Amino acid sequence: MDADLLHARLAPWYARHRRDLPWREPGFSAWGTLVSEIMLQQTQVARVRTAIVEWLARWPTPADLADAPTHEVLRAWGSLGYPRRALRLQDAARAIVERHGGVVPDDVAALLALPGIGDYTARAVAVFHFGQRHPVVDTNVRRVVARAVLGQGDAGPAARADLARVEALLPADDAEAGVVSIALMELGALVCTARAPRCDDCPLVADCAWVAAGRPPYEGRRAPRQASFAGSDRQARGTVLRALRGVDVPLSRAELEPLWTDAAQLDRAIMSLADDGLVVVEGDAVRLPH
């Protein structure tokens, strides 16, 4: 499957089936694109599509977020999960102000140099906002490429080779490459899903190596399965943060104890939150950072 064929198959499909999402609206800012990409990491689109509108109404520019009290940022992050992303986003906003005069840079290297910005996010902003030609590789893209091009049932763990493999599928034209990038992602999210792919609805089915091979099961390496959330340290951390976001004063250890029955795990959660800069421990009291 070459780049021209991929574009010919995907462009009309994407035009008909693309989801209506805030960060795809004309005129959406580079800052908004950066915020949305960080929010979308490990968080469902349905939750982000509401949160991003509220967030940008409150902090429409990097300078606005850079100046915000950290406890307000953590409260606004709410149920988006993995709250360290909120701290890294504020760190990135401050770096954009200090290094780039408050303007989100359009260069992948400069984006990668921002705190908390990795390969995927830097390239996503460069492609989806600035219209550049770069491979943008997430789990959905890797799965589509593994099936349609490699004939495998799944992609397995992420590897550096994924970038080169996807780049080879991009048309030379920047605009066409951008369409392929977003369409691959959308196809993986809506049709070429992990558990129940709808091959009959796929624009690539006639050329899909996996379908041609009879849709064999995936037998390669798999990414480690995430531990159960219920009863985990992550749930304990979330319980402490949720309690602190709901008040404007520090909470004592005694006030937090009824929220989590395992005292050792509660202590571990508080200490790990403090190590991550998400809470401040002062004697027997715990509070959000100022």
Coordinates of C-alpha atoms in Angstrom, one line a residue:
M1 CA 0.0 0.0 0.0
D2 CA 1.6 3.3 -1.1
A3 CA 1.1 6.8 -0.1
D4 CA -1.0 7.9 -3.1
L5 CA -3.4 4.9 -2.7
L6 CA -3.7 5.6 1.0
H7 CA -4.6 9.2 0.5
A8 CA -7.1 8.3 -2.3
R9 CA -8.9 5.8 0.0
L10 CA -8.8 7.8 3.2
A11 CA -9.4 11.4 2.2
P12 CA -13.1 10.9 1.0
W13 CA -13.8 8.6 3.9
Y14 CA -12.5 11.1 6.4
A15 CA -14.5 13.9 4.8
R16 CA -17.7 11.9 5.3
H17 CA -17.1 10.4 8.7
R18 CA -14.9 12.7 10.7
R19 CA -16.1 13.5 14.2
D20 CA -17.1 17.1 15.0
L21 CA -14.6 18.0 17.7
P22 CA -13.7 21.4 19.1
W23 CA -10.0 21.2 18.3
R24 CA -10.9 20.6 14.6
E25 CA -12.8 23.8 14.2
P26 CA -11.4 26.5 11.9
G27 CA -9.4 29.0 13.8
F28 CA -8.7 26.8 16.8
S29 CA -5.5 28.1 18.3
A30 CA -2.1 26.4 18.5
W31 CA -2.3 26.6 22.3
G32 CA -5.7 25.0 22.2
T33 CA -4.3 22.2 20.0
L34 CA -1.5 21.6 22.5
V35 CA -3.9 21.6 25.4
S36 CA -6.2 19.1 23.7
E37 CA -3.4 16.7 22.8
I38 CA -2.2 16.6 26.4
M39 CA -5.8 16.1 27.7
L40 CA -6.4 13.3 25.2
Q41 CA -3.5 11.2 26.5
Q42 CA -5.2 8.3 28.3
T43 CA -8.6 10.2 28.6
Q44 CA -11.7 9.6 26.5
V45 CA -12.6 12.0 23.8
A46 CA -16.1 12.5 25.2
R47 CA -14.7 13.9 28.5
V48 CA -12.1 16.1 26.7
R49 CA -14.5 17.7 24.3
T50 CA -16.3 19.4 27.2
A51 CA -13.3 20.0 29.4
I52 CA -11.2 21.7 26.6
V53 CA -13.9 24.4 26.0
E54 CA -14.1 25.2 29.7
W55 CA -10.3 25.2 30.1
L56 CA -9.7 27.6 27.2
A57 CA -12.4 29.9 28.3
R58 CA -10.5 30.2 31.6
W59 CA -7.0 30.2 30.3
P60 CA -7.1 31.1 26.6
T61 CA -3.3 31.6 26.2
P62 CA -0.1 30.1 27.6
A63 CA 0.4 33.3 29.6
D64 CA -2.9 32.9 31.3
L65 CA -2.1 29.4 32.5
A66 CA 1.4 30.3 33.4
D67 CA 0.2 32.9 35.9
A68 CA -2.6 30.8 37.4
P69 CA -2.3 29.4 41.0
T70 CA -1.4 25.7 40.8
H71 CA -4.2 24.7 43.1
E72 CA -6.7 26.2 40.7
V73 CA -5.2 24.3 37.8
L74 CA -5.4 21.0 39.7
R75 CA -9.0 21.7 40.6
A76 CA -9.9 22.6 37.0
W77 CA -8.2 19.4 35.8
G78 CA -10.8 17.5 37.8
S79 CA -11.6 14.0 36.6
L80 CA -9.4 14.0 33.5
G81 CA -7.0 11.6 35.2
Y82 CA -3.3 11.5 35.6
P83 CA -3.1 15.0 37.2
R84 CA 0.7 15.2 36.7
R85 CA -0.3 16.2 33.2
A86 CA -1.9 19.4 34.5
L87 CA 1.4 20.3 36.2
R88 CA 3.4 19.5 33.1
L89 CA 1.0 21.6 31.0
Q90 CA 1.5 24.6 33.3
D91 CA 5.2 24.0 33.1
A92 CA 5.0 24.0 29.3
A93 CA 3.0 27.2 29.4
R94 CA 5.6 28.9 31.5
A95 CA 8.3 27.7 29.2
I96 CA 6.4 29.0 26.1
V97 CA 6.1 32.4 27.8
E98 CA 9.8 32.5 28.9
R99 CA 11.4 31.1 25.7
H100 CA 8.9 32.0 22.9
G101 CA 7.2 35.2 24.1
G102 CA 4.0 33.4 24.8
V103 CA 3.6 32.0 21.3
V104 CA 3.5 28.2 20.8
P105 CA 6.4 27.3 18.6
D106 CA 5.8 25.6 15.2
D107 CA 9.1 23.7 15.2
V108 CA 9.1 20.0 16.3
A109 CA 12.5 20.4 18.1
A110 CA 11.3 23.5 20.0
L111 CA 8.1 21.7 20.9
L112 CA 10.0 18.7 22.1
A113 CA 12.1 20.9 24.3
L114 CA 9.0 22.0 26.3
P115 CA 8.5 20.3 29.6
G116 CA 6.3 17.2 29.4
I117 CA 6.0 17.3 25.6
G118 CA 7.0 14.0 23.9
D119 CA 7.3 12.7 20.3
Y120 CA 3.6 12.3 19.7
T121 CA 2.4 15.6 21.1
A122 CA 5.1 17.7 19.4
R123 CA 4.3 16.1 16.0
A124 CA 0.6 16.3 16.5
V125 CA 0.7 20.1 17.1
A126 CA 3.1 20.6 14.1
V127 CA 0.8 18.6 11.8
F128 CA -2.7 19.3 13.0
H129 CA -2.3 23.0 13.7
F130 CA 0.7 24.2 11.6
G131 CA 0.1 21.9 8.6
Q132 CA 3.5 20.3 8.5
R133 CA 4.5 16.9 7.2
H134 CA 5.5 14.6 10.1
P135 CA 4.4 11.1 11.2
V136 CA 1.9 11.3 14.0
V137 CA 1.7 7.9 15.7
D138 CA -0.6 6.8 18.4
T139 CA -2.1 3.4 19.3
N140 CA -4.9 3.7 16.7
V141 CA -2.4 4.6 13.9
R142 CA -0.1 1.7 14.8
R143 CA -3.0 -0.7 14.8
V144 CA -4.3 0.3 11.4
V145 CA -0.8 0.2 9.9
A146 CA -0.1 -3.2 11.5
R147 CA -3.2 -4.7 9.9
A148 CA -3.5 -2.9 6.6
V149 CA 0.2 -2.9 5.7
L150 CA 1.9 -5.6 7.8
G151 CA -1.0 -8.1 7.9
Q152 CA -0.8 -8.5 11.7
G153 CA -3.8 -8.5 14.0
D154 CA -2.3 -5.9 16.3
A155 CA 0.7 -3.6 16.5
G156 CA 2.3 -4.9 19.8
P157 CA 4.3 -2.6 22.0
A158 CA 5.4 0.8 20.6
A159 CA 8.8 1.0 18.9
R160 CA 10.9 3.7 17.4
A161 CA 10.5 2.0 14.0
D162 CA 6.8 3.0 14.0
L163 CA 7.7 6.6 13.1
A164 CA 9.7 5.6 10.0
R165 CA 7.0 3.1 9.0
V166 CA 4.2 5.7 9.1
E167 CA 6.4 8.4 7.5
A168 CA 6.9 6.2 4.5
L169 CA 3.1 6.1 4.0
L170 CA 2.6 9.9 4.0
P171 CA 2.2 11.7 0.6
A172 CA 4.9 14.3 -0.2
D173 CA 2.4 17.1 -0.1
D174 CA 2.0 18.6 3.4
A175 CA -1.8 19.0 3.2
E176 CA -2.3 15.5 1.8
A177 CA 0.0 14.1 4.5
G178 CA -2.0 15.8 7.2
V179 CA -5.2 14.3 5.9
V180 CA -3.7 10.8 5.9
S181 CA -2.4 11.4 9.5
I182 CA -5.7 12.4 11.0
A183 CA -7.7 9.9 8.9
L184 CA -5.5 7.0 10.0
M185 CA -6.1 8.0 13.6
E186 CA -9.9 8.4 13.0
L187 CA -10.1 5.1 11.2
G188 CA -8.5 3.3 14.2
A189 CA -10.8 5.0 16.7
L190 CA -14.0 4.4 14.8
V191 CA -13.6 1.4 12.5
C192 CA -10.3 -0.5 12.9
T193 CA -10.8 -1.0 16.6
A194 CA -8.9 -3.3 18.8
R195 CA -11.6 -5.8 19.7
A196 CA -14.3 -5.5 17.1
P197 CA -13.0 -4.1 13.8
R198 CA -15.8 -3.3 11.3
C199 CA -13.9 -4.4 8.2
D200 CA -17.0 -4.1 6.0
D201 CA -17.1 -0.3 6.7
C202 CA -13.3 0.2 6.2
P203 CA -12.1 2.2 3.1
L204 CA -8.9 0.1 3.1
V205 CA -10.6 -3.4 3.2
A206 CA -9.9 -4.1 -0.5
D207 CA -6.1 -3.6 0.0
C208 CA -5.8 -4.7 3.7
A209 CA -3.0 -7.3 4.2
W210 CA -4.6 -8.6 7.3
V211 CA -8.0 -9.2 5.6
A212 CA -6.3 -10.8 2.6
A213 CA -4.5 -13.2 5.0
G214 CA -7.8 -14.2 6.6
R215 CA -7.6 -12.0 9.7
P216 CA -5.2 -14.2 11.6
P217 CA -5.0 -13.6 15.4
Y218 CA -2.1 -11.6 16.7
E219 CA 0.6 -13.8 18.2
G220 CA 3.4 -11.3 18.8
R221 CA 4.6 -9.4 21.9
R222 CA 2.0 -7.4 23.8
A223 CA 2.2 -4.3 25.9
P224 CA 2.1 -5.1 29.7
R225 CA -1.5 -5.1 31.0
Q226 CA -2.3 -2.2 33.3
A227 CA -3.0 -3.3 36.9
S228 CA -6.6 -3.0 38.1
F229 CA -7.6 0.5 39.2
A230 CA -9.8 -0.6 42.1
G231 CA -7.9 -0.7 45.3
S232 CA -4.7 0.5 43.7
D233 CA -2.3 3.2 44.8
R234 CA -3.5 5.2 41.9
Q235 CA -7.1 5.1 43.2
A236 CA -5.8 6.1 46.7
R237 CA -4.0 9.0 45.2
G238 CA -7.1 10.1 43.3
T239 CA -9.2 9.8 46.5
V240 CA -6.8 12.2 48.3
L241 CA -6.7 14.7 45.4
R242 CA -10.4 14.6 45.0
A243 CA -10.8 15.5 48.7
L244 CA -8.3 18.3 48.5
R245 CA -9.9 19.8 45.4
G246 CA -13.2 20.0 47.2
V247 CA -12.0 22.3 50.0
D248 CA -10.1 25.5 50.3
V249 CA -8.2 24.6 53.4
P250 CA -5.6 21.9 54.2
L251 CA -6.9 18.5 55.5
S252 CA -5.3 16.7 58.4
R253 CA -4.2 13.1 58.3
A254 CA -7.2 12.3 60.6
E255 CA -9.6 13.9 58.2
L256 CA -8.2 11.9 55.3
E257 CA -8.2 8.5 57.2
P258 CA -12.0 7.8 56.8
L259 CA -11.6 8.1 53.0
W260 CA -9.2 5.1 52.7
T261 CA -9.2 2.1 55.0
D262 CA -5.6 1.0 54.4
A263 CA -3.5 3.4 56.5
A264 CA -0.2 2.3 55.0
Q265 CA -1.5 2.7 51.4
L266 CA -2.9 6.1 52.3
D267 CA 0.5 7.2 53.6
R268 CA 2.1 5.9 50.5
A269 CA -0.4 7.8 48.3
I270 CA 0.2 11.1 50.2
M271 CA 4.0 10.8 50.0
S272 CA 4.0 9.9 46.2
L273 CA 1.6 12.9 45.5
A274 CA 4.1 15.1 47.4
D275 CA 7.0 13.7 45.5
D276 CA 5.2 14.5 42.2
G277 CA 4.5 18.1 43.4
L278 CA 0.7 17.5 43.5
V279 CA 0.3 18.1 47.2
V280 CA 2.2 19.8 50.0
V281 CA 2.6 18.1 53.4
E282 CA 3.0 20.5 56.3
G283 CA 3.2 18.6 59.6
D284 CA 0.1 16.6 59.9
A285 CA -1.8 18.6 57.2
V286 CA -2.0 18.1 53.4
R287 CA -2.9 20.8 50.9
L288 CA -2.8 21.5 47.2
P289 CA 0.2 23.6 46.1
H290 CA -0.3 27.4 45.8

